[in-house]
Structures are given as C-alpha cells and as structure tokens.
Coordinates of C-alpha atoms and ligand atoms in Angstrom, one line a residue:
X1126 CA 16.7 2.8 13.9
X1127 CA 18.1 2.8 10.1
X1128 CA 18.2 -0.6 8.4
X1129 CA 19.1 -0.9 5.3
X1130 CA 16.9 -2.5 2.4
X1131 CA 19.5 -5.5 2.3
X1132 CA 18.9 -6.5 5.9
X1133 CA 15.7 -5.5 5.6
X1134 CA 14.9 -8.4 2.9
X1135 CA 17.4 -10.4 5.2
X1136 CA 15.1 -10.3 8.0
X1137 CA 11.8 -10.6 5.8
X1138 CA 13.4 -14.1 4.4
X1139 CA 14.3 -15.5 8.1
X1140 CA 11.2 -14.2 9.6
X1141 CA 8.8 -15.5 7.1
X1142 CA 7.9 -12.8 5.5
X1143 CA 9.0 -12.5 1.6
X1144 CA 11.0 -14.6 -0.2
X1145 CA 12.5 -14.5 -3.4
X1146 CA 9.8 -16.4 -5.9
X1147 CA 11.0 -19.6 -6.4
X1148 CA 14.8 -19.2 -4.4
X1149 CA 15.3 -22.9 -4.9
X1150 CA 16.2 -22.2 -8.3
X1151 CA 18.1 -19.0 -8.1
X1152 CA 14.8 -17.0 -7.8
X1153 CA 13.8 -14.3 -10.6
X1154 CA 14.6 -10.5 -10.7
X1155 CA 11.3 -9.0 -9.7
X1156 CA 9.3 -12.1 -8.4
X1157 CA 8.6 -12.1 -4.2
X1158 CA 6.5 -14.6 -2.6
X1159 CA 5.1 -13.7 1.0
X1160 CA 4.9 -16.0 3.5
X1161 CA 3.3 -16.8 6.5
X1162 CA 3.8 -13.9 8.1
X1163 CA 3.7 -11.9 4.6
X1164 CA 0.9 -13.1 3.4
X1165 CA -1.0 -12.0 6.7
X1166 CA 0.8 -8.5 6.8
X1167 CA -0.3 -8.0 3.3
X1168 CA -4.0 -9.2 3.7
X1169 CA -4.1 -6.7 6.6
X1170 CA -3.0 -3.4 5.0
X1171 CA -5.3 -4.3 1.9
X1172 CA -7.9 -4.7 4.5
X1173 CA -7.7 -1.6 6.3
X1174 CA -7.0 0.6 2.8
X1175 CA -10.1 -1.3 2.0
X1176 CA -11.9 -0.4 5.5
X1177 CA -10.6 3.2 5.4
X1178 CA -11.3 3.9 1.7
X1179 CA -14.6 2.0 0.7
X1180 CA -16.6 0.9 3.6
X1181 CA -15.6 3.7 5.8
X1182 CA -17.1 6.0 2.9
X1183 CA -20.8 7.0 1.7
X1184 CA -19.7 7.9 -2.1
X1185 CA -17.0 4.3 -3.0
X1186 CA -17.5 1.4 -4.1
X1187 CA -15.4 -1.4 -5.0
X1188 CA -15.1 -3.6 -8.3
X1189 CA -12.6 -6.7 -9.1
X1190 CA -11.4 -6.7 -12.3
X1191 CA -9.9 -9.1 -15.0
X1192 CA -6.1 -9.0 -14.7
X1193 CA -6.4 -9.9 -19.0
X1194 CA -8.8 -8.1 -20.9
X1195 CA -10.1 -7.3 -24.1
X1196 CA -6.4 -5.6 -25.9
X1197 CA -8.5 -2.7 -27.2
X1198 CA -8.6 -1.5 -23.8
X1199 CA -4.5 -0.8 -24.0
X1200 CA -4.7 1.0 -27.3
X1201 CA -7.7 3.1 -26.1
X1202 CA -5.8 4.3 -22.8
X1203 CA -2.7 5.4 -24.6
X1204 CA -0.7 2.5 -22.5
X1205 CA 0.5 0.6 -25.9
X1206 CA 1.5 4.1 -27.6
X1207 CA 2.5 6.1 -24.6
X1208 CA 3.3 3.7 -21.9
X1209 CA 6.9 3.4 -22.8
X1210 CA 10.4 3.7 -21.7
X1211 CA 14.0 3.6 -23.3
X1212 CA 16.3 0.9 -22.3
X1213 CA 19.9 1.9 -21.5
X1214 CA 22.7 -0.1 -20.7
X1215 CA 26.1 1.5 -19.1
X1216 CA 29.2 0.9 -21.7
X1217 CA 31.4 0.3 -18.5
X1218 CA 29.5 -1.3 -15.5
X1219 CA 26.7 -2.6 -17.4
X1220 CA 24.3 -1.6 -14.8
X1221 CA 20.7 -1.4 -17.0
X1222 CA 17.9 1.3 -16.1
X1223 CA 15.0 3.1 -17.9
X1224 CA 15.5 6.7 -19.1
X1225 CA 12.5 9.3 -20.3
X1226 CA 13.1 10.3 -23.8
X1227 CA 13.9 14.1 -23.2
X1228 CA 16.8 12.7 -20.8
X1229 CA 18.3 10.4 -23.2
X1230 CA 21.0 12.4 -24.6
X1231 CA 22.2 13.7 -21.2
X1232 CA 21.8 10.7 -19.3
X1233 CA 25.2 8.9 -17.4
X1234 CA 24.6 5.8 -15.4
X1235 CA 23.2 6.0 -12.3
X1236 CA 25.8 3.7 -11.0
X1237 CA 29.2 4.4 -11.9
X1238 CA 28.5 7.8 -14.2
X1239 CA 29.7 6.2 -17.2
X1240 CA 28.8 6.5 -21.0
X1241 CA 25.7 4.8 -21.7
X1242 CA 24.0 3.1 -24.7
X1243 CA 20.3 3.4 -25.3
X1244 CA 19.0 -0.3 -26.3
X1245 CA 15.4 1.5 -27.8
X1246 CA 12.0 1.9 -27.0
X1247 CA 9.8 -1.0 -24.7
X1248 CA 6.4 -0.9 -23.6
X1249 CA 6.4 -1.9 -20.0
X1250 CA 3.2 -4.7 -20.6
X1251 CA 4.0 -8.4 -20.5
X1252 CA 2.4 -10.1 -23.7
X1253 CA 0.6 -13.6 -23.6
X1254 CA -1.9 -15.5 -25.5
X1255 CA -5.2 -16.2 -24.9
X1256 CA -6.2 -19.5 -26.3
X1257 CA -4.2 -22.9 -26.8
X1258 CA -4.9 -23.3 -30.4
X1259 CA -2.4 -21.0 -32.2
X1260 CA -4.2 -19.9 -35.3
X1261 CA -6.7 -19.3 -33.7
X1262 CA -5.0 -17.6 -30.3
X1263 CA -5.0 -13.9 -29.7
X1264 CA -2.5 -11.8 -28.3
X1265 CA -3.4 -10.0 -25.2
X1266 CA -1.8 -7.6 -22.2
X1267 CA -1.2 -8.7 -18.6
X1268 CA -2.8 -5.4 -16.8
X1269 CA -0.1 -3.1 -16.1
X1270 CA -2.2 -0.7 -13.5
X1271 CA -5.7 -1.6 -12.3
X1272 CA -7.2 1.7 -13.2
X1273 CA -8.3 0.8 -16.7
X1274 CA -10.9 -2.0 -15.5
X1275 CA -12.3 0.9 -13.7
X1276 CA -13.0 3.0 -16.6
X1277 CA -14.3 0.5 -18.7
X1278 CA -16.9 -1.0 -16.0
X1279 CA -17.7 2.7 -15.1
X1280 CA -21.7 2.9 -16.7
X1281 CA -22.4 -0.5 -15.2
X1282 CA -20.8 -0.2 -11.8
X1283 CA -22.4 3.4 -11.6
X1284 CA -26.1 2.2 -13.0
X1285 CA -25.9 -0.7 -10.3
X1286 CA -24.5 1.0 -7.1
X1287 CA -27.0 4.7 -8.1
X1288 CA -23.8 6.6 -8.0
X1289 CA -24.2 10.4 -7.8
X1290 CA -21.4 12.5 -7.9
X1291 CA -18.8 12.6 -7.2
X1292 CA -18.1 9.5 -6.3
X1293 CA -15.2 7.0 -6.3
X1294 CA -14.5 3.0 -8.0
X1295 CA -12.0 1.2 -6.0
X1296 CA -10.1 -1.7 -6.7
X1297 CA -7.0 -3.8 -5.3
X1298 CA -5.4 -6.1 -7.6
X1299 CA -2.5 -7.8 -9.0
X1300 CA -0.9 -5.6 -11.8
X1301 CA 2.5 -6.7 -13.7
X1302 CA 5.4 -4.3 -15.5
X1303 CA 8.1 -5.7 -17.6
X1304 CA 10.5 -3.4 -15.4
X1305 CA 13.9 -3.0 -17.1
X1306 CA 15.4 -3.0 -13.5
X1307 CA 13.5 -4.1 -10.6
X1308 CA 15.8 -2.9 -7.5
X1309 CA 15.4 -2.4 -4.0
X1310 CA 13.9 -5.5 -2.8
X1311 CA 9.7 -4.8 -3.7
X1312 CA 10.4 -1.0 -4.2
X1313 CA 10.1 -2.1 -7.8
X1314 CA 9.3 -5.4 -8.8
X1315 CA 7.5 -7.0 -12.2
X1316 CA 4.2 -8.5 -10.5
X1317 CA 2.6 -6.0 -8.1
X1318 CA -0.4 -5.1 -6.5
X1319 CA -1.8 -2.1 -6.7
X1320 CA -4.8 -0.3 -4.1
X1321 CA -6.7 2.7 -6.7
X1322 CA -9.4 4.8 -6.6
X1323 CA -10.8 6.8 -9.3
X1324 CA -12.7 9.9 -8.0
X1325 CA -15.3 11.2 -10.7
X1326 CA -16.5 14.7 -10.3
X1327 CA -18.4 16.9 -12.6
X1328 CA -16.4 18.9 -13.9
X1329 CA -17.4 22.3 -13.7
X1330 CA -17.4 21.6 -9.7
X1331 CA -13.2 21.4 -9.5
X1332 CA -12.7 23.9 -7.0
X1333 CA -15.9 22.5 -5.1
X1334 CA -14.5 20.0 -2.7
X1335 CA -16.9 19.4 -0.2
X1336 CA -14.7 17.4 2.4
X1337 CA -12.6 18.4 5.5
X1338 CA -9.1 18.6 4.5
X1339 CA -7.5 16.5 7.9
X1340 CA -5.1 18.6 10.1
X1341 CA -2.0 17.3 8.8
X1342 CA 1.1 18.6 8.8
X1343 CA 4.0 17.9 6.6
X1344 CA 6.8 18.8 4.2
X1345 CA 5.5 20.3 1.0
X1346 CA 7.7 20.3 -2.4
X1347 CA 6.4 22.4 -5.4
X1348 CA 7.3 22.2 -8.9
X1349 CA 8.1 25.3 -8.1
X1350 CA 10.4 24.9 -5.2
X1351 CA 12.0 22.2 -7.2
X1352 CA 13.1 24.4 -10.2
X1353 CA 14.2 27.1 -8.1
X1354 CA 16.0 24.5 -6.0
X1355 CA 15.4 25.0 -2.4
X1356 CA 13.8 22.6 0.5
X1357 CA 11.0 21.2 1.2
X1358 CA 8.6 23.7 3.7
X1359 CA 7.2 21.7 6.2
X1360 CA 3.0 23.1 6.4
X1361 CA -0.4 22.4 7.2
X1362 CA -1.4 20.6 4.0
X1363 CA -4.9 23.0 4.6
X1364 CA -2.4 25.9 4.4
X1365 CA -0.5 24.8 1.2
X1366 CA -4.1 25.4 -0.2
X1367 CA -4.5 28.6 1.4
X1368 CA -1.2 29.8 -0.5
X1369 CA -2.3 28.3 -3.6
X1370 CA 1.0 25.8 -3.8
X1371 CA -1.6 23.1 -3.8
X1372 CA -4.0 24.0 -6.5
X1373 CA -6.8 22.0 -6.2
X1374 CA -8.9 21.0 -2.8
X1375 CA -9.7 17.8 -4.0
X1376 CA -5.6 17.1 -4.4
X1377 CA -5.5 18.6 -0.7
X1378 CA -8.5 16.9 0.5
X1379 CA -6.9 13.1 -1.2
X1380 CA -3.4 13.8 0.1
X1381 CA -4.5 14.6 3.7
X1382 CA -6.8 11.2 3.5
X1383 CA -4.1 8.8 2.1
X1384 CA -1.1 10.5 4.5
X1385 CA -3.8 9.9 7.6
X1386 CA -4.4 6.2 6.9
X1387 CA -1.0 6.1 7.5
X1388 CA -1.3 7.9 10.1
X1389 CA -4.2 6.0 11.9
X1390 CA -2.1 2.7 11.6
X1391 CA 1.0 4.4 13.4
X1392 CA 3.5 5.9 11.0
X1393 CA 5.5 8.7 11.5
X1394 CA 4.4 11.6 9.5
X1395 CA 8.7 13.1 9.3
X1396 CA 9.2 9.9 6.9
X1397 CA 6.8 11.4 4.2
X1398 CA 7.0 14.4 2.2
X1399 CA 4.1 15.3 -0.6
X1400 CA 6.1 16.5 -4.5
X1401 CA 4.5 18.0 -7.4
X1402 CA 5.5 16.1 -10.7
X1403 CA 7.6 19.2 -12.5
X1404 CA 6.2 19.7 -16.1
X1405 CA 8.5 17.1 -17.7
X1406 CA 7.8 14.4 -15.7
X1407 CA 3.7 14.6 -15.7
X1408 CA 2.3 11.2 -17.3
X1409 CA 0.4 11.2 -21.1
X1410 CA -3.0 11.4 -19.4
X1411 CA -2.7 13.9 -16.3
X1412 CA -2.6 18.1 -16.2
X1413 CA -1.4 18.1 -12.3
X1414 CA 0.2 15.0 -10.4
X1415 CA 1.4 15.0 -6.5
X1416 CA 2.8 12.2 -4.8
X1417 CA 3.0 11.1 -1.6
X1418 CA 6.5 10.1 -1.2
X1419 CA 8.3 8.4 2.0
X1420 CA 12.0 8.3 2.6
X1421 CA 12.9 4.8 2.2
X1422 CA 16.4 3.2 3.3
X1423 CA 17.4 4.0 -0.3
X1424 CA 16.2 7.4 -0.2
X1425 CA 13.3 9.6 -0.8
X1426 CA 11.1 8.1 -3.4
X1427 CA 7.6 7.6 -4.3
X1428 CA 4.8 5.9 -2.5
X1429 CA 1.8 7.1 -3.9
X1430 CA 0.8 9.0 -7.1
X1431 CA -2.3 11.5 -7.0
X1432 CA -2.4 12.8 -10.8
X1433 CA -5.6 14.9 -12.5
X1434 CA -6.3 12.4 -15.3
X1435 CA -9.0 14.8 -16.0
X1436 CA -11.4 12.9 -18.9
X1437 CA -8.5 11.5 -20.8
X1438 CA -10.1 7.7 -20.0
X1439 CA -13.2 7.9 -20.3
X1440 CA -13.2 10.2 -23.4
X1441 CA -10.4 7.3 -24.7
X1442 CA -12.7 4.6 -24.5
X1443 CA -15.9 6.6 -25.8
X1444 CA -14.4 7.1 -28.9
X1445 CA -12.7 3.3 -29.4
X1446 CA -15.7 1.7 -28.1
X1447 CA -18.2 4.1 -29.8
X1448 CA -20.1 3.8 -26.3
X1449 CA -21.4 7.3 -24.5
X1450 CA -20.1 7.4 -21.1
X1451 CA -21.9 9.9 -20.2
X1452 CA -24.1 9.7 -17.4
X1453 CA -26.8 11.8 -16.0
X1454 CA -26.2 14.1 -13.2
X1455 CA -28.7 14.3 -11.0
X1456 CA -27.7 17.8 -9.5
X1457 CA -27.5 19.8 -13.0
X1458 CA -30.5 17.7 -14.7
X1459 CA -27.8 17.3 -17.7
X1460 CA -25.7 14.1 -19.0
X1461 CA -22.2 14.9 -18.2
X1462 CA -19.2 13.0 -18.8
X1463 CA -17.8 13.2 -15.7
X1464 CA -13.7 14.2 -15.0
X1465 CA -11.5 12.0 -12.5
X1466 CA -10.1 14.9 -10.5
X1467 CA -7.5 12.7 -8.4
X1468 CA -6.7 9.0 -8.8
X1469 CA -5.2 7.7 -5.1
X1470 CA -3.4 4.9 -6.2
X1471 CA -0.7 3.0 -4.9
X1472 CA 1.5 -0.2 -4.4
X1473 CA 0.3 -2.6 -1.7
X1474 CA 4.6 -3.5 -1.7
X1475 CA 5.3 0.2 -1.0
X1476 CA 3.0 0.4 1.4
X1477 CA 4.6 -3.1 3.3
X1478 CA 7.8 -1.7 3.0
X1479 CA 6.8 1.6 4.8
X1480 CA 5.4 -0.7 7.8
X1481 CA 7.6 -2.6 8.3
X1482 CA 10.5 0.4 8.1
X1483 CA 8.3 2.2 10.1
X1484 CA 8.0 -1.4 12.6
X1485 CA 11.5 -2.4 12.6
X1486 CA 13.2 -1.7 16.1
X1487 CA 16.6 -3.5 17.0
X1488 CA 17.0 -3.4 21.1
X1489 CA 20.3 -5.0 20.7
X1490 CA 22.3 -7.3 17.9
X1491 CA 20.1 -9.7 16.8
X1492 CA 17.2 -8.7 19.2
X1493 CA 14.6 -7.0 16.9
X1494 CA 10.9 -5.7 18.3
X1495 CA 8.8 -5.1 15.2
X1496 CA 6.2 -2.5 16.3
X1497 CA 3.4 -3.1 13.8
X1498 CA 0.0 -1.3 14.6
X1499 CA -2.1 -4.4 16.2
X1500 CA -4.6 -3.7 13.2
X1501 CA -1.8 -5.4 11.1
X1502 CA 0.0 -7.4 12.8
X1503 CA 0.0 -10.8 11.2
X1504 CA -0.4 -12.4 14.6
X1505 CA -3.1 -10.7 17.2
X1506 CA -1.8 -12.7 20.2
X1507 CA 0.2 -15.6 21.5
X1508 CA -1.2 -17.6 24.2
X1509 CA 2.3 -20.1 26.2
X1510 CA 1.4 -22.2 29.3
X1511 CA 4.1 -21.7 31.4
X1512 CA 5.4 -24.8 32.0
X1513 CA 4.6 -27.5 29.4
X1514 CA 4.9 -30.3 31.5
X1515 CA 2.1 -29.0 33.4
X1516 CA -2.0 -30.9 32.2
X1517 CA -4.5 -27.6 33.8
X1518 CA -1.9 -25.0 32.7
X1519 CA -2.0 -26.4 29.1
X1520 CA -5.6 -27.4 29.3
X1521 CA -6.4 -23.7 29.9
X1522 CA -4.1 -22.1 27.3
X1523 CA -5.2 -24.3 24.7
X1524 CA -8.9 -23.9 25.2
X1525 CA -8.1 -19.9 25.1
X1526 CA -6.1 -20.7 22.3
X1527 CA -9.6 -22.2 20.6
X1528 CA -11.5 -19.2 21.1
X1529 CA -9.3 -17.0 20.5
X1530 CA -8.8 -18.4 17.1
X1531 CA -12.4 -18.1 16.1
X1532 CA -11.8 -14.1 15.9
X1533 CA -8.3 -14.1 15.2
X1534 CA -4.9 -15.4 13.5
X1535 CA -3.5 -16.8 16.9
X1536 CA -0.6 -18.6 17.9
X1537 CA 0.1 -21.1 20.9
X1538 CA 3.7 -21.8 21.9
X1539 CA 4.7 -24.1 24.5
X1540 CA 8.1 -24.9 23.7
X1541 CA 11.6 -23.1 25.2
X1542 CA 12.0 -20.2 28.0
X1543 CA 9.3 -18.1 28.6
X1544 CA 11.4 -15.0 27.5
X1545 CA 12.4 -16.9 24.1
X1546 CA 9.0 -17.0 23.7
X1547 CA 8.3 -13.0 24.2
X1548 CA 11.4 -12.6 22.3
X1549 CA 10.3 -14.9 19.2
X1550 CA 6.8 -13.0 19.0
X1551 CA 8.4 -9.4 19.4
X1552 CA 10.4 -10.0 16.4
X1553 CA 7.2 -10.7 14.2
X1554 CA 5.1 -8.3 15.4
X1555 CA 2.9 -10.0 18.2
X1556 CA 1.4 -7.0 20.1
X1557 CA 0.4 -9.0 22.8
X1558 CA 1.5 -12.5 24.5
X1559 CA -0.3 -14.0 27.0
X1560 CA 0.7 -16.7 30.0
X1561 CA -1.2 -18.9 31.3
X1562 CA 0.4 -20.5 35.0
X1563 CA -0.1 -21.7 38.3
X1564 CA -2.3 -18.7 40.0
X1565 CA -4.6 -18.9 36.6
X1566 CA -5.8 -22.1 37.4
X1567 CA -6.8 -20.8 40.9
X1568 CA -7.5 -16.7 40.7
X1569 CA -8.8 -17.5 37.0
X1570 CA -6.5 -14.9 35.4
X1571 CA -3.7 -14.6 33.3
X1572 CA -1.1 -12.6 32.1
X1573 CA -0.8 -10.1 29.2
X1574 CA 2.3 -8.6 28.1
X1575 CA 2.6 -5.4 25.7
X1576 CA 5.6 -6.1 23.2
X1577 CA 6.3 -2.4 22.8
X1578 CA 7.6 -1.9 26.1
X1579 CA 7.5 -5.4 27.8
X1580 CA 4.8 -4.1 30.3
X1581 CA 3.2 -6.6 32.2
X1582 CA -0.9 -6.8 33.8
X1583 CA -3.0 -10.3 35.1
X1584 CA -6.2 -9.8 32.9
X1585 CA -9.3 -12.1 34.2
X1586 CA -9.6 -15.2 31.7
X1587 CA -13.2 -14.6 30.8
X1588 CA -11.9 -10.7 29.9
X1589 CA -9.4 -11.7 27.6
X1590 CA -11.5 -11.6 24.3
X1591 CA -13.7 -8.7 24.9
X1592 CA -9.9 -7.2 26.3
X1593 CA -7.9 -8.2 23.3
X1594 CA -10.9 -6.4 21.2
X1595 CA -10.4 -2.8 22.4
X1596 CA -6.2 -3.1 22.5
X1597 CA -6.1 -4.3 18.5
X1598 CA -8.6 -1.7 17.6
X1599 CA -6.8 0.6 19.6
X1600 CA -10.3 1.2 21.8
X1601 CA -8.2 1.1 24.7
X1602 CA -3.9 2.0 25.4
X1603 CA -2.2 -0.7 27.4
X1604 CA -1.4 1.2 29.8
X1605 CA -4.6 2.6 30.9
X1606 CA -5.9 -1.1 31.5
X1607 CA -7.0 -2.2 35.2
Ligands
GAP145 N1 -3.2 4.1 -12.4 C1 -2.1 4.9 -12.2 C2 -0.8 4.3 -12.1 O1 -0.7 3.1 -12.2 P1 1.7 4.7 -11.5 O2 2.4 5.9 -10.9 O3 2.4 4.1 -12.7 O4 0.2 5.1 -11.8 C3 0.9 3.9 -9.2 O5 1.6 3.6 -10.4 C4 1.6 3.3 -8.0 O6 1.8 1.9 -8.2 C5 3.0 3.8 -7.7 O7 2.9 5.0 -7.0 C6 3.6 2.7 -6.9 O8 3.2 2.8 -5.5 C7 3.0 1.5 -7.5 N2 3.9 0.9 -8.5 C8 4.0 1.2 -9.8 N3 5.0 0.5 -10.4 C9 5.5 -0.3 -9.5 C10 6.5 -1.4 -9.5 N4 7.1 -1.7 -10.6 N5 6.7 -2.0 -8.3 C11 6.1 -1.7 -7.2 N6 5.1 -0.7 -7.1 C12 4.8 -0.1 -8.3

C-alpha cells in the first residue's frame, strides 16, 4: 500500500502520533511533538537500536552527552568552518533550499526550474547564550550531530569501560540544524534525534574485520555505477566485497548490521538500497561514505550515513585541546591514536518514518491495520470484557489488565462493539487484543486475536503473560500456538 507523506502526517496527527509542535498557534516549520502513541513508538525503536547495538554487543558502550558544550568543540571539528550551506531562494516561486557550493552556478529550483538567487553562506548550528547576565554570557552551539561528545569523552569513556580495540561509543540524543527547508513531514526537521556509534580501530588493521558480514541481500549503487549512470545491482552485500565495489569489510560488516536490525523488526529489505557518496558529495571529515538509503513516499533518499571519518576528530581535538588521545593498544604494545573506520549513525525520525511506512496497511477507506513488529508497538495488548454491563466479566479483564500492566504499556477498553474495538487497536498497532466473556469465567480462558490477520485462539487465563512473552519477542508465531 502507497501512502503518501501528506496522509501519512494526516494519520499520525488523528492517531496520536506526531503533531505539529505547538499547532494551537500555527505550529513551527520543523518542530514535531509525539504523542501518546509517538512517544511510545519512539522510545521503542531507540530501545531496540539500543538492545541491538550496545547491549547485544561485547566491544560498545554507551555515553549521554551535553546537548551544549564547551564552543571550542565546534571550531575543533571543522563544523563552524565547514559545516555550511548556501541559501537559495527561486526568483519565481520562492520555494527556498540549500545548495553545495560547486552546484551553485548550475543550480534551478527544485520546484518550478526557475532562476534562482543565492542568499550566502549559513552554518547550520542554532546559537544561544549561556548565562543570564549579558556581559558576562557566552555564546555557545546547540549540538548539531551527537558524534562530537563522543570524541571529546573518548580517553575517559575508554580508561573507565577497559576498552580494547576496536571498539565502539554509542549515543542517542537530541541534536538541532537550522535547516533552510525542513520538508516532508520529519524527513527533515530542525530538532532531531540522532542513534551513532563511533567504531575505533587501529589503524593499520583496516582490512581486518573480524565479524560475519550477515547474509543480506540488496540493491547496491556505486560511485561508480552512478557516474556511468546505470541501476542499482541487486547483491549479497558479502559479494559486493568479494568484487571489491564495497571497499572496506568493516563498511560491509556495518551495512549488513544496521540493514538487519531492520530487518529483525520486520522491514522489507526491496524498500532499501545501500549508495556510495560520489566524490563531490563526501563530507570535510570522511575518505569513503555509504548510506543506507530507503525509498520513502517522496522518493529514494537517505536513512543512514556510514562515512570513514578516519582520524580527522580525534586528531582535531588533539591539536585544539593540546590533550594526546592516544591510547595504548594492548595488541601491538604501542600508543596509537586510533581511526573511526565507520560511524553508523542515523535519525531516530527516519527510522519512525520507515516503520510506520513499512506498518501502514489500508484494508478498505478509512480502515487502516498498522502492522508494527510487537517489539514496537506502542501498545503490547488490549484486554475488552465483552459486555460492560457484565460485574465477573469486568472483574476479570481488569485484574488481567493489572498484571499485565506491570510488564507492559496496556490498554483496557470496554466501551462500543467488540469489532470497533479490534478495529480501533489495529489502526495503532495493537498486535494482540484479548476478550474476556461468559465461558472465561467458567472454562478460565480467554480469547486472543492476531491483528495481522484477525486470527482467533482461547488461551488459558493463567497462560496469557508467559503467552504474550514469546508472541512480542517473537519466541513464538501466532499461528503455531495450541
Ligand atoms: N555524525 C555524522 C552526522 O551527523 P549526517 O549525515 O549529517 O552525519 C546523520 O547525519 C543522520 O542523521 C542522517 O543520515 C539522518 O538520518 C539524520 N539527520 C541529519 N539531519 C537531519 C534532519 N535535519 N532531520 C532528520 N534527520 C536528520
């Protein structure tokens, strides 16, 4: 089912999902809030990245950095120099987007293909002060990627956790971009979150990737490709390495490991394609850069940068702060400053939109089944007594309801037809629904429905829990339970 990003934000809004930050008064370009059902959708993906990508792992661990920090930090990292854009406005439909500099005198609008006037340079960071005392204030950078904290905490965070390499920092967090032209609904927006993880290897080890690159298969788009113009090749990402269109394992080894997280929570791997950044569009700091990339309503675009950054931060901040970040490797007996070979990082918005894309299934006009993976959907279960009117039936239902709640985000619902009911959770992503009525009280069972297909089976009571366990883990298919 195609939707497009207009009824997608449509639906978000009635469902409870995102809403324009504060729509009371007009809203502001760039500004979503999530809620109830967004903020839960949200805290689940950054859970499972989290699960998938530090816990899950024996060489990550996590930090939480400052979102304002000391300004030094910007100049060091080449963000206040090279972090920039130029403004352009069209003469004719005044539709305003960011150009790179080599494109400038080319460049038409992407709207209407009319002339267009270039309104300068702009670094991307919002400004503030620190300190409510003017003369005595200083100015300082809202973080515009979360990377940085990473790089400046790296001796400490590697001294306390006995890092060895390789190893990787992780970090989720709020970071903000003065976006000329936030568009498509939280494709691009000015306050985002962002999931990273720096990966430090020694550097002489860059062809030595020690992990199994997963099986996955999927369209591949060189620089090369791209120049020469032709498609995408659709091939075993182990294979692009094989043929050398994929340089580096580690870039093979990160792409496979972000594109199967996806996969493990149930997207479809024909909705992502992995592109090599051509020469000209490479950021300051990185030799090689892939993304992942997923084609969005709006079209193919990116989801997920993977870029070298080789030891362009942490040389940076050596020589500003005069600190050695050297450390000692344990393996070669010397100091080493060690090289981030591939930096996963990526919008936790990007990665919402995907889902719900991905969820989003109309059965008729206004009858949507959103078929989120139970580890995200923002409600596990609902528990309805059948008939309201009824003392045991509710009794039951709510005292499931109780400890089902201890372990979960739950919801009871007692109120209209049993199939409004179904039909109310299927549109926000309730895997399962379960009904509590007459034959419970006596044969002490209930029963559980499967949103994705309406499937019906009577689960004993005292099994629910234990049941419910093994479906959202995904332990367990609904249609192999007895
Ligand atoms: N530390 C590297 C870095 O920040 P980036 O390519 O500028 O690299 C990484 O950003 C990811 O952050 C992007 O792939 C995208 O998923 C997300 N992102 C960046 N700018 C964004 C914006 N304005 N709105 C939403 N997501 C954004």
């Amino acid at each position: 089912m195609t939707i497009t990003i207009d009824e997608l934000a449509n639906f978000c809004k009635r469902k409870g999902f995102i809403y324009p930050s504060g729509d009371i008064y007009g809203g502001l370009a760039g500004f979503w809030d999530y809620g109830p059902m967004g903020v839960e959708l949200k805290n689940n993906i950054k859970a499972q990245w989290w699960k998938h990508h530090v816990h899950a792992r024996e060489d990550t661990v996590g930090i939480d950095g400052s979102i304002i920090t000391n300004p030094k930090v910007w100049e060091a990292s080449g963000h206040v120099e090279n972090f920039t854009d130029i403004a352009v406005v069209c003469k004719k439909c005044k539709n305003k987007f960011k150009v790179d500099e080599s494109e400038l005198p080319t460049a038409k609008c992407d709207k209407c293909g009319g002339e267009i006037e270039s309104k300068g340079k702009f670094v991307p960071m919002f400004t503030t002060q620190v300190g409510p005392i003017e003369e005595d204030s200083t100015m300082a950078y809202l973080r515009p990627e979360t990377a940085q904290l990473i790089f400046t905490n790296f001796k400490l965070v590697q001294d306390n956790a006995r890092l060895k390499l390789p190893f990787g920092i992780a970090q989720i967090g709020k970071a903000f971009r003065n976006e000329i032209a936030p568009r498509n609904f939280i494709f691009r927006v000015r306050e985002l979150e962002q999931m990273e993880i720096e990966y430090f290897i020694d550097p002489s080890k860059k062809k030595e990737c020690p992990y199994e690159i997963e099986d996955i298969e999927i369209k591949v788009f060189s620089a090369d490709m791209q120049t020469k113009n032709s498609e995408p090749t659709i091939m075993k990402i182990k294979d692009a390495l094989k043929k050398k269109i994929i340089q580096l394992p580690w870039h093979a080894y990160w792409l496979s490991s972000s594109l199967n997280w996806f996969k493990s929570l149930g997207a479809n791997m024909e909705n992502f394609r992995i592109r090599q950044h051509t020469k000209d569009e490479k950021s300051h700091y990185s030799t090689d850069t892939w993304d992942l990339e997923y084609n969005f309503p709006f079209g193919w675009k990116e989801l997920q940068g993977i870029a070298d950054r080789g030891t362009y931060d942490l040389s940076a901040h050596q020589e500003k702060s005069k600190k050695s970040m050297e450390i000692m490797d344990e393996a070669s007996g010397k100091k080493i400053l060690p090289m981030v070979v591939a930096e996963p990082s990526f919008g936790v918005e990007r990665a919402f939109l995907v889902f719900m894309n991905e969820a989003y299934n109309e059965k008729e006009k206004d009858s949507v089944v959103l078929k989120l993976n139970p580890k995200i959907a923002p409600i596990k279960t609902a528990i309805f007594p059948l008939v309201k009117k009824d003392k045991k039936l509710v009794e039951l239902a709510k005292n499931i309801y109780k400890n089902l709640r201890e372990e979960w985000n739950v919801l009871y619902d007692e109120s209209g037809s049993i199939g409004r009911r179904y039909a109310r959770n299927d549109e926000i992503g309730t895997p399962f629904c379960i009904t509590i009525d007459g034959n419970s009280i006596k044969s002490k069972d209930a029963t559980i429905r499967f949103r994705d297909n309406g499937e019906q089976k009577r689960i004993k009571v005292e099994n629910i829990k234990d049941t419910l366990r093994k479906l959202i883990s995904g332990e367990i298919e609904f249609s192999k339970l007895k």
